[in-house]
Amino acid sequence: MPDLERMLREADLRVTRPRVAVLGAVHRLPHADTESIIGAARAELADVSHQAVYDVLRALSGAGLVRRIQPSGAVARYEARVGDNHHHVVCRSCGAIADVDCAVGHTPCLTASEDHGFTIDEAEVVYWGRCPDCSPQ
């Protein structure tokens, strides 16, 4: 487990018990939804409220310590893998999510056919299919 308190300080966030509990939960549960994060945070800090967890997730996302993803038709999920412009594959049946690195080892998806004057620094690519457990044998 990374040094969560150091991560918070380096992101200019005050170190609080709810922030440490939520950041730890996101590191332990990749692609977890908010309810799962609330449960994991409460296992460590029993009196943390729903609203506190939502507020912490918003602060952590804003500081770049966690990434919020929301595949079409699904609830928001959170992950600790940030800053590398990876993508995701989502199972159409069970909703399982897995990380997918850029196909060619660099970030070709950041070279848009037309950037309209934008400075592009991130691309969101979601692959859809069926996971091994849900695929016909």
Short mmCIF file of N, CA and C in Angstrom, two decimals:
data_model
loop_
_atom_site.label_atom_id
_atom_site.label_comp_id
_atom_site.label_asym_id
_atom_site.label_seq_id
_atom_site.Cartn_x
_atom_site.Cartn_y
_atom_site.Cartn_z
N MET A 1 0.86 -1.18 0.00
CA MET A 1 0.00 0.00 0.00
C MET A 1 0.90 1.23 0.00
N PRO A 2 0.61 2.18 -0.87
CA PRO A 2 1.41 3.40 -0.91
C PRO A 2 1.23 4.23 0.36
N ASP A 3 2.09 5.20 0.56
CA ASP A 3 2.02 6.10 1.70
C ASP A 3 0.91 7.12 1.42
N LEU A 4 -0.28 6.83 1.89
CA LEU A 4 -1.47 7.63 1.58
C LEU A 4 -1.36 9.05 2.15
N GLU A 5 -0.84 9.17 3.34
CA GLU A 5 -0.70 10.50 3.95
C GLU A 5 0.26 11.37 3.14
N ARG A 6 1.35 10.79 2.68
CA ARG A 6 2.30 11.53 1.85
C ARG A 6 1.64 11.95 0.54
N MET A 7 0.87 11.05 -0.07
CA MET A 7 0.18 11.38 -1.31
C MET A 7 -0.76 12.57 -1.12
N LEU A 8 -1.51 12.57 -0.02
CA LEU A 8 -2.42 13.68 0.25
C LEU A 8 -1.65 14.99 0.42
N ARG A 9 -0.58 14.95 1.19
CA ARG A 9 0.23 16.17 1.41
C ARG A 9 0.81 16.69 0.10
N GLU A 10 1.33 15.79 -0.71
CA GLU A 10 1.93 16.20 -1.99
C GLU A 10 0.89 16.78 -2.94
N ALA A 11 -0.37 16.42 -2.76
CA ALA A 11 -1.46 16.97 -3.58
C ALA A 11 -2.05 18.23 -2.93
N ASP A 12 -1.40 18.73 -1.87
CA ASP A 12 -1.87 19.91 -1.14
C ASP A 12 -3.26 19.71 -0.53
N LEU A 13 -3.52 18.48 -0.10
CA LEU A 13 -4.76 18.17 0.61
C LEU A 13 -4.43 17.90 2.08
N ARG A 14 -5.26 18.42 2.96
CA ARG A 14 -5.07 18.15 4.38
C ARG A 14 -5.28 16.66 4.64
N VAL A 15 -4.47 16.10 5.50
CA VAL A 15 -4.59 14.69 5.85
C VAL A 15 -5.69 14.57 6.92
N THR A 16 -6.75 13.86 6.56
CA THR A 16 -7.84 13.59 7.51
C THR A 16 -8.11 12.09 7.50
N ARG A 17 -8.71 11.60 8.56
CA ARG A 17 -9.03 10.17 8.63
C ARG A 17 -9.96 9.73 7.49
N PRO A 18 -11.02 10.50 7.16
CA PRO A 18 -11.85 10.08 6.04
C PRO A 18 -11.09 10.04 4.70
N ARG A 19 -10.22 11.01 4.48
CA ARG A 19 -9.46 11.00 3.22
C ARG A 19 -8.53 9.80 3.15
N VAL A 20 -7.87 9.48 4.24
CA VAL A 20 -6.98 8.31 4.26
C VAL A 20 -7.79 7.03 4.04
N ALA A 21 -8.93 6.92 4.70
CA ALA A 21 -9.76 5.71 4.58
C ALA A 21 -10.28 5.54 3.15
N VAL A 22 -10.76 6.62 2.55
CA VAL A 22 -11.32 6.53 1.19
C VAL A 22 -10.21 6.28 0.17
N LEU A 23 -9.09 6.98 0.28
CA LEU A 23 -7.99 6.76 -0.66
C LEU A 23 -7.47 5.32 -0.54
N GLY A 24 -7.39 4.82 0.67
CA GLY A 24 -6.98 3.42 0.86
C GLY A 24 -7.96 2.45 0.23
N ALA A 25 -9.25 2.74 0.36
CA ALA A 25 -10.27 1.87 -0.23
C ALA A 25 -10.15 1.85 -1.75
N VAL A 26 -9.92 3.01 -2.36
CA VAL A 26 -9.78 3.06 -3.82
C VAL A 26 -8.54 2.28 -4.27
N HIS A 27 -7.47 2.35 -3.50
CA HIS A 27 -6.27 1.58 -3.84
C HIS A 27 -6.50 0.08 -3.70
N ARG A 28 -7.30 -0.32 -2.73
CA ARG A 28 -7.55 -1.76 -2.51
C ARG A 28 -8.60 -2.32 -3.47
N LEU A 29 -9.50 -1.47 -3.97
CA LEU A 29 -10.64 -1.93 -4.78
C LEU A 29 -10.67 -1.21 -6.12
N PRO A 30 -9.83 -1.60 -7.06
CA PRO A 30 -9.85 -0.90 -8.35
C PRO A 30 -11.20 -1.02 -9.05
N HIS A 31 -11.64 0.07 -9.64
CA HIS A 31 -12.91 0.15 -10.37
C HIS A 31 -14.12 -0.04 -9.47
N ALA A 32 -14.00 0.32 -8.21
CA ALA A 32 -15.11 0.15 -7.26
C ALA A 32 -16.12 1.27 -7.42
N ASP A 33 -17.38 0.94 -7.16
CA ASP A 33 -18.42 1.97 -7.14
C ASP A 33 -18.45 2.64 -5.77
N THR A 34 -19.21 3.70 -5.67
CA THR A 34 -19.23 4.49 -4.43
C THR A 34 -19.69 3.66 -3.24
N GLU A 35 -20.71 2.83 -3.41
CA GLU A 35 -21.21 2.02 -2.30
C GLU A 35 -20.14 1.07 -1.77
N SER A 36 -19.37 0.48 -2.66
CA SER A 36 -18.28 -0.41 -2.24
C SER A 36 -17.21 0.36 -1.49
N ILE A 37 -16.92 1.57 -1.96
CA ILE A 37 -15.92 2.40 -1.29
C ILE A 37 -16.42 2.83 0.08
N ILE A 38 -17.70 3.16 0.18
CA ILE A 38 -18.28 3.51 1.49
C ILE A 38 -18.12 2.34 2.45
N GLY A 39 -18.45 1.13 2.00
CA GLY A 39 -18.32 -0.05 2.86
C GLY A 39 -16.89 -0.29 3.31
N ALA A 40 -15.95 -0.15 2.38
CA ALA A 40 -14.54 -0.36 2.73
C ALA A 40 -14.03 0.73 3.67
N ALA A 41 -14.45 1.96 3.43
CA ALA A 41 -14.02 3.06 4.30
C ALA A 41 -14.60 2.89 5.70
N ARG A 42 -15.85 2.43 5.78
CA ARG A 42 -16.49 2.22 7.09
C ARG A 42 -15.87 1.07 7.85
N ALA A 43 -15.29 0.11 7.16
CA ALA A 43 -14.60 -0.99 7.84
C ALA A 43 -13.39 -0.44 8.59
N GLU A 44 -12.83 0.65 8.10
CA GLU A 44 -11.67 1.28 8.73
C GLU A 44 -12.07 2.43 9.65
N LEU A 45 -13.14 3.13 9.29
CA LEU A 45 -13.57 4.32 10.02
C LEU A 45 -15.10 4.27 10.10
N ALA A 46 -15.61 3.62 11.13
CA ALA A 46 -17.03 3.25 11.21
C ALA A 46 -18.00 4.42 11.09
N ASP A 47 -17.63 5.60 11.53
CA ASP A 47 -18.60 6.70 11.54
C ASP A 47 -18.53 7.62 10.33
N VAL A 48 -17.80 7.23 9.27
CA VAL A 48 -17.73 8.09 8.09
C VAL A 48 -19.09 8.08 7.37
N SER A 49 -19.59 9.24 7.02
CA SER A 49 -20.92 9.35 6.39
C SER A 49 -20.83 9.19 4.88
N HIS A 50 -21.99 8.90 4.28
CA HIS A 50 -22.07 8.84 2.82
C HIS A 50 -21.57 10.15 2.22
N GLN A 51 -22.08 11.27 2.76
CA GLN A 51 -21.72 12.57 2.21
C GLN A 51 -20.22 12.83 2.32
N ALA A 52 -19.61 12.42 3.41
CA ALA A 52 -18.16 12.61 3.58
C ALA A 52 -17.41 11.83 2.50
N VAL A 53 -17.84 10.61 2.21
CA VAL A 53 -17.17 9.81 1.19
C VAL A 53 -17.33 10.47 -0.18
N TYR A 54 -18.53 10.94 -0.50
CA TYR A 54 -18.74 11.64 -1.77
C TYR A 54 -17.85 12.87 -1.86
N ASP A 55 -17.77 13.64 -0.78
CA ASP A 55 -16.94 14.85 -0.75
C ASP A 55 -15.46 14.50 -0.92
N VAL A 56 -15.02 13.45 -0.25
CA VAL A 56 -13.62 13.03 -0.35
C VAL A 56 -13.32 12.56 -1.77
N LEU A 57 -14.20 11.76 -2.36
CA LEU A 57 -13.97 11.29 -3.74
C LEU A 57 -13.88 12.48 -4.70
N ARG A 58 -14.70 13.48 -4.51
CA ARG A 58 -14.66 14.68 -5.35
C ARG A 58 -13.30 15.39 -5.18
N ALA A 59 -12.85 15.54 -3.93
CA ALA A 59 -11.57 16.20 -3.66
C ALA A 59 -10.40 15.39 -4.22
N LEU A 60 -10.42 14.08 -4.04
CA LEU A 60 -9.34 13.23 -4.55
C LEU A 60 -9.31 13.24 -6.08
N SER A 61 -10.47 13.23 -6.70
CA SER A 61 -10.53 13.30 -8.17
C SER A 61 -10.00 14.64 -8.65
N GLY A 62 -10.42 15.71 -8.00
CA GLY A 62 -9.97 17.04 -8.38
C GLY A 62 -8.47 17.22 -8.23
N ALA A 63 -7.89 16.55 -7.25
CA ALA A 63 -6.45 16.65 -7.01
C ALA A 63 -5.65 15.68 -7.88
N GLY A 64 -6.34 14.83 -8.64
CA GLY A 64 -5.65 13.89 -9.51
C GLY A 64 -5.14 12.64 -8.81
N LEU A 65 -5.62 12.38 -7.59
CA LEU A 65 -5.18 11.18 -6.86
C LEU A 65 -6.01 9.96 -7.23
N VAL A 66 -7.23 10.16 -7.68
CA VAL A 66 -8.06 9.06 -8.16
C VAL A 66 -8.71 9.51 -9.47
N ARG A 67 -9.13 8.55 -10.23
CA ARG A 67 -9.80 8.82 -11.51
C ARG A 67 -11.22 8.28 -11.42
N ARG A 68 -12.15 9.10 -11.84
CA ARG A 68 -13.56 8.71 -11.89
C ARG A 68 -13.86 8.30 -13.32
N ILE A 69 -14.41 7.10 -13.47
CA ILE A 69 -14.84 6.64 -14.79
C ILE A 69 -16.30 6.28 -14.70
N GLN A 70 -17.02 6.43 -15.80
CA GLN A 70 -18.43 6.07 -15.81
C GLN A 70 -18.81 5.56 -17.19
N PRO A 71 -18.63 4.25 -17.39
CA PRO A 71 -19.04 3.68 -18.67
C PRO A 71 -20.53 3.91 -18.91
N SER A 72 -20.90 4.08 -20.15
CA SER A 72 -22.30 4.34 -20.51
C SER A 72 -23.25 3.34 -19.85
N GLY A 73 -24.27 3.87 -19.19
CA GLY A 73 -25.27 3.02 -18.56
C GLY A 73 -24.86 2.43 -17.22
N ALA A 74 -23.70 2.82 -16.71
CA ALA A 74 -23.21 2.25 -15.44
C ALA A 74 -23.02 3.35 -14.41
N VAL A 75 -22.92 2.95 -13.15
CA VAL A 75 -22.63 3.91 -12.09
C VAL A 75 -21.16 4.31 -12.17
N ALA A 76 -20.84 5.43 -11.55
CA ALA A 76 -19.46 5.90 -11.52
C ALA A 76 -18.59 4.90 -10.76
N ARG A 77 -17.38 4.74 -11.23
CA ARG A 77 -16.38 3.89 -10.60
C ARG A 77 -15.14 4.73 -10.36
N TYR A 78 -14.30 4.30 -9.43
CA TYR A 78 -13.09 5.04 -9.10
C TYR A 78 -11.89 4.10 -9.11
N GLU A 79 -10.75 4.66 -9.52
CA GLU A 79 -9.53 3.88 -9.55
C GLU A 79 -8.35 4.75 -9.16
N ALA A 80 -7.30 4.11 -8.67
CA ALA A 80 -6.11 4.82 -8.24
C ALA A 80 -5.07 4.93 -9.35
N ARG A 81 -5.26 4.24 -10.44
CA ARG A 81 -4.32 4.32 -11.56
C ARG A 81 -4.62 5.61 -12.32
N VAL A 82 -3.76 6.59 -12.17
CA VAL A 82 -3.97 7.91 -12.78
C VAL A 82 -2.74 8.33 -13.57
N GLY A 83 -2.95 9.25 -14.49
CA GLY A 83 -1.85 9.90 -15.18
C GLY A 83 -1.19 9.14 -16.30
N ASP A 84 -1.70 7.99 -16.69
CA ASP A 84 -1.05 7.23 -17.75
C ASP A 84 -1.92 7.03 -18.98
N ASN A 85 -3.09 7.65 -19.00
CA ASN A 85 -3.98 7.61 -20.15
C ASN A 85 -4.32 6.19 -20.61
N HIS A 86 -4.53 5.28 -19.65
CA HIS A 86 -4.96 3.93 -20.02
C HIS A 86 -6.46 3.94 -20.30
N HIS A 87 -6.94 2.83 -20.80
CA HIS A 87 -8.35 2.70 -21.18
C HIS A 87 -8.98 1.55 -20.41
N HIS A 88 -10.22 1.21 -20.77
CA HIS A 88 -10.94 0.16 -20.06
C HIS A 88 -11.70 -0.74 -21.01
N VAL A 89 -11.89 -1.98 -20.58
CA VAL A 89 -12.77 -2.92 -21.26
C VAL A 89 -13.86 -3.27 -20.26
N VAL A 90 -15.12 -3.27 -20.74
CA VAL A 90 -16.28 -3.47 -19.87
C VAL A 90 -17.10 -4.64 -20.40
N CYS A 91 -17.47 -5.54 -19.51
CA CYS A 91 -18.32 -6.67 -19.90
C CYS A 91 -19.76 -6.22 -20.00
N ARG A 92 -20.37 -6.51 -21.14
CA ARG A 92 -21.78 -6.15 -21.36
C ARG A 92 -22.74 -6.94 -20.48
N SER A 93 -22.30 -8.09 -19.99
CA SER A 93 -23.19 -8.94 -19.19
C SER A 93 -23.11 -8.62 -17.70
N CYS A 94 -21.93 -8.71 -17.13
CA CYS A 94 -21.81 -8.59 -15.67
C CYS A 94 -21.27 -7.24 -15.22
N GLY A 95 -20.75 -6.43 -16.15
CA GLY A 95 -20.24 -5.12 -15.79
C GLY A 95 -18.80 -5.10 -15.31
N ALA A 96 -18.11 -6.25 -15.36
CA ALA A 96 -16.70 -6.29 -14.94
C ALA A 96 -15.90 -5.29 -15.77
N ILE A 97 -14.91 -4.66 -15.14
CA ILE A 97 -14.06 -3.67 -15.81
C ILE A 97 -12.61 -4.06 -15.62
N ALA A 98 -11.83 -3.93 -16.68
CA ALA A 98 -10.39 -4.19 -16.61
C ALA A 98 -9.65 -3.06 -17.32
N ASP A 99 -8.42 -2.82 -16.90
CA ASP A 99 -7.58 -1.81 -17.54
C ASP A 99 -7.02 -2.33 -18.85
N VAL A 100 -6.86 -1.43 -19.81
CA VAL A 100 -6.25 -1.75 -21.10
C VAL A 100 -5.24 -0.65 -21.41
N ASP A 101 -3.98 -1.02 -21.60
CA ASP A 101 -2.97 -0.04 -21.98
C ASP A 101 -3.15 0.35 -23.44
N CYS A 102 -2.58 1.50 -23.82
CA CYS A 102 -2.61 1.90 -25.22
C CYS A 102 -1.99 0.80 -26.07
N ALA A 103 -2.54 0.57 -27.23
CA ALA A 103 -2.19 -0.58 -28.06
C ALA A 103 -0.76 -0.59 -28.57
N VAL A 104 -0.15 0.57 -28.76
CA VAL A 104 1.14 0.60 -29.42
C VAL A 104 2.27 1.05 -28.50
N GLY A 105 2.01 1.15 -27.20
CA GLY A 105 3.07 1.52 -26.28
C GLY A 105 3.25 3.02 -26.12
N HIS A 106 2.59 3.82 -26.92
CA HIS A 106 2.56 5.26 -26.72
C HIS A 106 1.10 5.69 -26.77
N THR A 107 0.83 6.92 -26.89
CA THR A 107 -0.56 7.37 -26.81
C THR A 107 -1.07 7.87 -28.16
N PRO A 108 -1.25 6.96 -29.12
CA PRO A 108 -1.72 7.39 -30.44
C PRO A 108 -3.12 8.00 -30.38
N CYS A 109 -3.89 7.63 -29.38
CA CYS A 109 -5.24 8.16 -29.27
C CYS A 109 -5.27 9.64 -28.93
N LEU A 110 -4.12 10.21 -28.52
CA LEU A 110 -4.06 11.64 -28.22
C LEU A 110 -3.80 12.48 -29.46
N THR A 111 -3.59 11.83 -30.59
CA THR A 111 -3.44 12.54 -31.85
C THR A 111 -4.76 12.46 -32.58
N ALA A 112 -5.61 13.45 -32.35
CA ALA A 112 -6.94 13.46 -32.96
C ALA A 112 -6.85 13.86 -34.43
N SER A 113 -7.80 13.39 -35.22
CA SER A 113 -7.81 13.78 -36.63
C SER A 113 -8.07 15.28 -36.77
N GLU A 114 -8.77 15.87 -35.82
CA GLU A 114 -9.00 17.32 -35.77
C GLU A 114 -9.07 17.72 -34.31
N ASP A 115 -8.17 18.61 -33.86
CA ASP A 115 -8.17 19.00 -32.45
C ASP A 115 -8.94 20.28 -32.16
N HIS A 116 -9.42 20.96 -33.21
CA HIS A 116 -10.21 22.18 -33.05
C HIS A 116 -9.53 23.23 -32.17
N GLY A 117 -8.19 23.22 -32.14
CA GLY A 117 -7.45 24.18 -31.35
C GLY A 117 -7.22 23.78 -29.91
N PHE A 118 -7.76 22.64 -29.50
CA PHE A 118 -7.59 22.16 -28.13
C PHE A 118 -6.18 21.61 -27.94
N THR A 119 -5.66 21.69 -26.73
CA THR A 119 -4.46 20.97 -26.35
C THR A 119 -4.94 19.71 -25.66
N ILE A 120 -4.83 18.59 -26.34
CA ILE A 120 -5.38 17.33 -25.84
C ILE A 120 -4.38 16.66 -24.92
N ASP A 121 -4.86 16.28 -23.70
CA ASP A 121 -3.96 15.62 -22.76
C ASP A 121 -4.53 14.30 -22.24
N GLU A 122 -5.74 13.96 -22.65
CA GLU A 122 -6.33 12.70 -22.21
C GLU A 122 -7.38 12.26 -23.21
N ALA A 123 -7.50 10.97 -23.39
CA ALA A 123 -8.54 10.40 -24.24
C ALA A 123 -9.23 9.30 -23.45
N GLU A 124 -10.52 9.17 -23.63
CA GLU A 124 -11.28 8.12 -22.96
C GLU A 124 -11.74 7.12 -24.01
N VAL A 125 -11.23 5.92 -23.90
CA VAL A 125 -11.61 4.85 -24.82
C VAL A 125 -12.19 3.74 -23.97
N VAL A 126 -13.36 3.27 -24.34
CA VAL A 126 -13.98 2.14 -23.63
C VAL A 126 -14.25 1.05 -24.65
N TYR A 127 -13.69 -0.12 -24.39
CA TYR A 127 -13.96 -1.29 -25.21
C TYR A 127 -15.09 -2.06 -24.54
N TRP A 128 -16.01 -2.55 -25.32
CA TRP A 128 -17.14 -3.32 -24.79
C TRP A 128 -17.09 -4.73 -25.33
N GLY A 129 -17.51 -5.69 -24.53
CA GLY A 129 -17.54 -7.08 -24.95
C GLY A 129 -18.05 -7.94 -23.82
N ARG A 130 -17.64 -9.19 -23.81
CA ARG A 130 -18.01 -10.10 -22.74
C ARG A 130 -16.75 -10.65 -22.11
N CYS A 131 -16.74 -10.67 -20.76
CA CYS A 131 -15.58 -11.19 -20.03
C CYS A 131 -15.53 -12.71 -20.21
N PRO A 132 -14.42 -13.34 -19.84
CA PRO A 132 -14.31 -14.79 -19.99
C PRO A 132 -15.43 -15.57 -19.28
N ASP A 133 -15.85 -15.11 -18.10
CA ASP A 133 -16.92 -15.81 -17.38
C ASP A 133 -18.26 -15.73 -18.08
N CYS A 134 -18.49 -14.64 -18.84
CA CYS A 134 -19.79 -14.43 -19.50
C CYS A 134 -19.80 -14.83 -20.97
N SER A 135 -18.63 -15.15 -21.53
CA SER A 135 -18.55 -15.52 -22.95
C SER A 135 -19.04 -16.93 -23.15
N PRO A 136 -19.72 -17.16 -24.29
CA PRO A 136 -20.16 -18.53 -24.58
C PRO A 136 -18.95 -19.43 -24.76
N GLN A 137 -19.06 -20.64 -24.24
CA GLN A 137 -17.92 -21.58 -24.31
C GLN A 137 -17.90 -22.31 -25.60
#
